[in-house]
Tab-separated table of C-alpha atoms in Angstrom:
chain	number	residue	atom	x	y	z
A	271	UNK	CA	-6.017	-11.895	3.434
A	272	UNK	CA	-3.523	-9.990	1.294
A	273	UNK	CA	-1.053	-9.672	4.392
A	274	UNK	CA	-1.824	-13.517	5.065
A	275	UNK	CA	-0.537	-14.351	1.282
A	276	UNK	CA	2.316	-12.052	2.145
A	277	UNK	CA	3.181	-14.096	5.137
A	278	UNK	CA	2.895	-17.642	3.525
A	279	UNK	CA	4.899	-16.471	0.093
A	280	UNK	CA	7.464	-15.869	2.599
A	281	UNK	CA	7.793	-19.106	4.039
A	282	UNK	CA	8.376	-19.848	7.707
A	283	UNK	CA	11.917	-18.605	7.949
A	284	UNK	CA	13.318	-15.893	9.502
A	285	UNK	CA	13.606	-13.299	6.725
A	286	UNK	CA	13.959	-9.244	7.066
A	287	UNK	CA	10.806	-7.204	5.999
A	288	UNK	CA	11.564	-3.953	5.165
A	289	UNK	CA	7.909	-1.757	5.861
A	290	UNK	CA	8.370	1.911	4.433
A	291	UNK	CA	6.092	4.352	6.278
A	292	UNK	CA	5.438	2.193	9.073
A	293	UNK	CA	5.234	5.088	11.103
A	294	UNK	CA	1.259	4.207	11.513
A	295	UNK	CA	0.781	0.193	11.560
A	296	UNK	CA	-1.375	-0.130	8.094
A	297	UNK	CA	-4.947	-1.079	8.402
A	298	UNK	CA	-5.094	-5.069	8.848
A	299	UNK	CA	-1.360	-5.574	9.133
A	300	UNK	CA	-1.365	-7.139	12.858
A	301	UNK	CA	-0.180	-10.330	11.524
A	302	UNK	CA	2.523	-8.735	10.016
A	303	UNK	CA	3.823	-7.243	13.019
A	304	UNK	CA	3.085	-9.589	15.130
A	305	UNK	CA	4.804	-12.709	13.411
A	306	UNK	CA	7.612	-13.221	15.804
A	307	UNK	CA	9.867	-15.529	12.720
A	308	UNK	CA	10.092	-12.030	10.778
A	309	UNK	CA	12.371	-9.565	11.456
A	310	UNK	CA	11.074	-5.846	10.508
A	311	UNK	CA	12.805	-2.613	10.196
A	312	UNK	CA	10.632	0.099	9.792
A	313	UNK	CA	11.229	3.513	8.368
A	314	UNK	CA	8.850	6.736	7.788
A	315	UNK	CA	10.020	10.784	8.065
A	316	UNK	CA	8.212	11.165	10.999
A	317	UNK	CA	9.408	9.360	14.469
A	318	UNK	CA	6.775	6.995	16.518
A	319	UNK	CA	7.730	3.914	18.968
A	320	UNK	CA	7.017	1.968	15.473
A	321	UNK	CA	9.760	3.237	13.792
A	322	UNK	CA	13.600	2.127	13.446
A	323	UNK	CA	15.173	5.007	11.438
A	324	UNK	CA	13.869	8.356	10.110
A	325	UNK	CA	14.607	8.071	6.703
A	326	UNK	CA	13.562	9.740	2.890
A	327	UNK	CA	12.899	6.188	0.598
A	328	UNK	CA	13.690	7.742	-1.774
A	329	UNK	CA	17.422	6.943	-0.944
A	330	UNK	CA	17.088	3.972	1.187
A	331	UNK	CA	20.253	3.380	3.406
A	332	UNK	CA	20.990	-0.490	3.016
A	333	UNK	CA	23.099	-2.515	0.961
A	334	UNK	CA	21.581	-4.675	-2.406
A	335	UNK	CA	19.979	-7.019	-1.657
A	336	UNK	CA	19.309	-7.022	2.270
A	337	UNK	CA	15.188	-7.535	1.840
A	338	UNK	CA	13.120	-10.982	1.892
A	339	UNK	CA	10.578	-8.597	1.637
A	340	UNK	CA	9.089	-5.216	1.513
A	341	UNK	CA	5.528	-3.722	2.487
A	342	UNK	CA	4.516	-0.608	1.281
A	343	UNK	CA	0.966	0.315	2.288
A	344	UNK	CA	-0.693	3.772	0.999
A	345	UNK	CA	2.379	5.554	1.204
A	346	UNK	CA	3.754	5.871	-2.357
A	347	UNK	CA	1.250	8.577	-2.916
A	348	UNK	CA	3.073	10.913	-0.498
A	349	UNK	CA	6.456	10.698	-2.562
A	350	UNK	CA	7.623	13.219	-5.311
A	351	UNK	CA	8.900	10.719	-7.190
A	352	UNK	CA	7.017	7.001	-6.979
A	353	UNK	CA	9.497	5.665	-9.607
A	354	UNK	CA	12.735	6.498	-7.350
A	355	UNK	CA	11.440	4.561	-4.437
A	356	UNK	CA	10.070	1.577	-6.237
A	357	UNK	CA	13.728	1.470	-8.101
A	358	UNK	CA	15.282	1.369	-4.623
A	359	UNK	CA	12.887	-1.083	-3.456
A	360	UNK	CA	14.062	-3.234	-6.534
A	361	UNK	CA	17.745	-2.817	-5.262
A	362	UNK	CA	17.282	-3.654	-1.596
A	363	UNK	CA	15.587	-6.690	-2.071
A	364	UNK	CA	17.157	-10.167	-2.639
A	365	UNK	CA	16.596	-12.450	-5.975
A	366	UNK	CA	12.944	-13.304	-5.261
A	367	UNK	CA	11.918	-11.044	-2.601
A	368	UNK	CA	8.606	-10.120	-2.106
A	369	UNK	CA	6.691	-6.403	-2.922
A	370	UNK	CA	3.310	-5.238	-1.723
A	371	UNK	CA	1.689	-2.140	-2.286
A	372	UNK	CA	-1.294	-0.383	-1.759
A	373	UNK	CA	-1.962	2.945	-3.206
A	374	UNK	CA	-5.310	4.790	-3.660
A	375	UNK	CA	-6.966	5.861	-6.949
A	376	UNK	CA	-10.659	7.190	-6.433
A	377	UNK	CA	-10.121	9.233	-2.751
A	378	UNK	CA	-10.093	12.559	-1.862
A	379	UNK	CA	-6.347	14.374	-0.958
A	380	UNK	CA	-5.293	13.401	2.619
A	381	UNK	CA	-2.433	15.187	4.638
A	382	UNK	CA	-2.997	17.835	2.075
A	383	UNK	CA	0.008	19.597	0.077
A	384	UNK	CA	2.216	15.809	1.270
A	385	UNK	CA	-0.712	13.664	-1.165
A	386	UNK	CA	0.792	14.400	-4.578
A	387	UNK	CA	-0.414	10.864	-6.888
A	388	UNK	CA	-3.112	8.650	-7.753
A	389	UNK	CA	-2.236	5.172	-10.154
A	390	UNK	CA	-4.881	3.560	-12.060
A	391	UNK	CA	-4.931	-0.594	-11.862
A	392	UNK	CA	-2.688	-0.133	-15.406
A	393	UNK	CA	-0.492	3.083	-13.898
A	394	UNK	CA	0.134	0.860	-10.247
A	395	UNK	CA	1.430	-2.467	-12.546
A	396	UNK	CA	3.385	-0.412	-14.800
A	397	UNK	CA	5.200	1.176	-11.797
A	398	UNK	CA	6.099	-2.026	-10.329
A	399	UNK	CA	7.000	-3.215	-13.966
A	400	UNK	CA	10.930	-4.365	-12.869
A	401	UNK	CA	8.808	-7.061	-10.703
A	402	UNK	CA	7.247	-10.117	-11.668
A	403	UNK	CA	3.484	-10.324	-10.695
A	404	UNK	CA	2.019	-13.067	-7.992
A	405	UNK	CA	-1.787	-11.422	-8.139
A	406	UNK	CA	-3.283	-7.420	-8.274
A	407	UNK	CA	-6.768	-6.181	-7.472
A	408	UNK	CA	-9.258	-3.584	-6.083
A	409	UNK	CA	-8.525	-2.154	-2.405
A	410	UNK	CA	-11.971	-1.082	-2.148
A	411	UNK	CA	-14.717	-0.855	-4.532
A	412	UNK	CA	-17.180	1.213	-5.591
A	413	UNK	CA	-19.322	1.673	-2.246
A	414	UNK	CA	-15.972	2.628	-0.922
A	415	UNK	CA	-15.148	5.402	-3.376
A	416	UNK	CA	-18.439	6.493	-3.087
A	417	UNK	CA	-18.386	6.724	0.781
A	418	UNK	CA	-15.516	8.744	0.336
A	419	UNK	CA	-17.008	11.148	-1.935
A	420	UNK	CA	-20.237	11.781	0.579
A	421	UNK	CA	-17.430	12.148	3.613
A	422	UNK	CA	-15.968	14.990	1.797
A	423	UNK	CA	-19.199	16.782	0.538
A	424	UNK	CA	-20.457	16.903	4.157
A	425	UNK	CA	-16.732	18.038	5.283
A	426	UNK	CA	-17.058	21.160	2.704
A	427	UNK	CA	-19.442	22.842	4.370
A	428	UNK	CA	-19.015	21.290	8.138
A	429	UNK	CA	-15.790	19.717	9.604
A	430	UNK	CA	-14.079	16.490	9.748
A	431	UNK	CA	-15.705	15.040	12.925
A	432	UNK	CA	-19.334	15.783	11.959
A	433	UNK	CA	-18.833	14.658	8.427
A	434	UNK	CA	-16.883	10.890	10.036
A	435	UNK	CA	-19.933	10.909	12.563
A	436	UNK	CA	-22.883	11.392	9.203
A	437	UNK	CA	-21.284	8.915	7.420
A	438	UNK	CA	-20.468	6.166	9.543
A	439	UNK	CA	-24.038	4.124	8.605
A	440	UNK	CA	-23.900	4.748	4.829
A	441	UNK	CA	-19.925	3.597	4.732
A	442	UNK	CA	-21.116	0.092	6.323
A	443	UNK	CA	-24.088	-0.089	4.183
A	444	UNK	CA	-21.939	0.744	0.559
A	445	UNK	CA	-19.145	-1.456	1.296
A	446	UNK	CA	-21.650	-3.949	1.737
A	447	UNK	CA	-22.220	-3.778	-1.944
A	448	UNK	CA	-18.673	-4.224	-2.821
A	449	UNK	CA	-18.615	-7.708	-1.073
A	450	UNK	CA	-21.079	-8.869	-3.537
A	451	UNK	CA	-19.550	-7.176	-6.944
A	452	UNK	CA	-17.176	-9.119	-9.175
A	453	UNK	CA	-13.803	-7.157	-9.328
A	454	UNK	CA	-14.677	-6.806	-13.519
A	455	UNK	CA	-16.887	-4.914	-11.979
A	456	UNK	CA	-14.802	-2.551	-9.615
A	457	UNK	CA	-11.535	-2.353	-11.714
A	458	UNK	CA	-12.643	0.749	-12.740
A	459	UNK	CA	-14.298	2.327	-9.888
A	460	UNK	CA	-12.257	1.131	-7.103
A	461	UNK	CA	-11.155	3.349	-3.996
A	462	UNK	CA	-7.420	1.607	-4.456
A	463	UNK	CA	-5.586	-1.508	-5.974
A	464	UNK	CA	-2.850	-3.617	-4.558
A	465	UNK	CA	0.091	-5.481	-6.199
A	466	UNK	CA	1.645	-8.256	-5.136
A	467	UNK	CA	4.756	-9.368	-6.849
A	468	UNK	CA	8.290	-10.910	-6.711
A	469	UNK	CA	12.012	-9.539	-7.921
A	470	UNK	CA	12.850	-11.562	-10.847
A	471	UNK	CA	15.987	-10.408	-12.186
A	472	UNK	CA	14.856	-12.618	-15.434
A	473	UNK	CA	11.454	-11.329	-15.938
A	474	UNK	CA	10.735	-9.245	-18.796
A	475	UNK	CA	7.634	-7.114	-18.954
């Protein structure tokens, strides 16, 4: 729904997405890639068919103002320096352009020494503060943090595949209790949060 939102904020068009580690197509982000009256360019360090230049964010090679929009989807953990990129994020997009992140907050490390942040709900706003917000939230609750904490107790004394395979059953059955949990109720135990929001070279936080 988030990446539906995305779509419809943008209006129907043509406008240039800019989709920073889009290396890997982000979990429910078909629509996104697939909406032929948006043009994408896609950047990430590493080099896949999905990819249009090899590139560190945190210097992004375009003029000011050259975005409609960007998408940045559980990536901003994997920088040195979250600030930098969201900064150049601010400058590359036009008056208005749209920002969404994802980044996790209760999950284990993944791709080891490259995961170097987690944001609380507050931490994740107050990065994005330059931007005005349209609407923030949990990216998993509860059941999903706690999913990922069995995964990675059965992975400490077994291995990745056998600890994906014993925990297939109890991730379906925990994030059905998310579905039926007010956010209140997950702000504070959620696997992740999103923010959705807009350059507004007037706002003031």
């Amino acid at each position: 729904t988030n990446v539906i939102n995305f779509l419809d904020t943008l209006s129907n068009d043509s406008k240039k997405v800019l989709v920073i580690g889009g290396a890997t197509k982000g979990s429910g982000t078909d629509k996104l890639w697939e909406n032929n009256q948006i043009k994408i360019t896609s950047l990430d360090l590493v080099g896949t068919e999905n990819v249009d230049y090899i590139v560190d964010a945190h210097y992004l090679p375009f003029k000011d103002e050259t975005f409609d929009g960007v998408w940045i989807q559980a990536v901003l953990e994997h920088f040195l320096s979250p600030d930098i990129v969201v900064n150049e994020i601010f400058r590359v997009l036009k008056n208005n352009g749209l920002i969404y992140s994802e980044i996790p907050f209760m999950q284990q490390i993944h791709m080891g020494k490259n995961d170097f942040t987690r944001y609380t709900a507050s931490g994740h706003r107050f990065l994005f503060k330059n931007f005005e917000k349209i609407n923030m939230g949990v990216n998993g609750g509860p059941g999903v943090s706690l999913s990922w904490s069995l995964k990675y107790f059965i992975w400490s004394f077994t291995n990745e595949k056998i600890a994906n395979l014993l925990t297939i059953i109890p991730f379906f059955i925990l994030r059905l209790f998310d579905k039926f949990l007010p956010q209140t109720a997950s702000w504070d135990s959620s696997s992740g949060y999103y923010f959705f929001g807009k350059k507004n070279i007037n706002f003031k936080f």
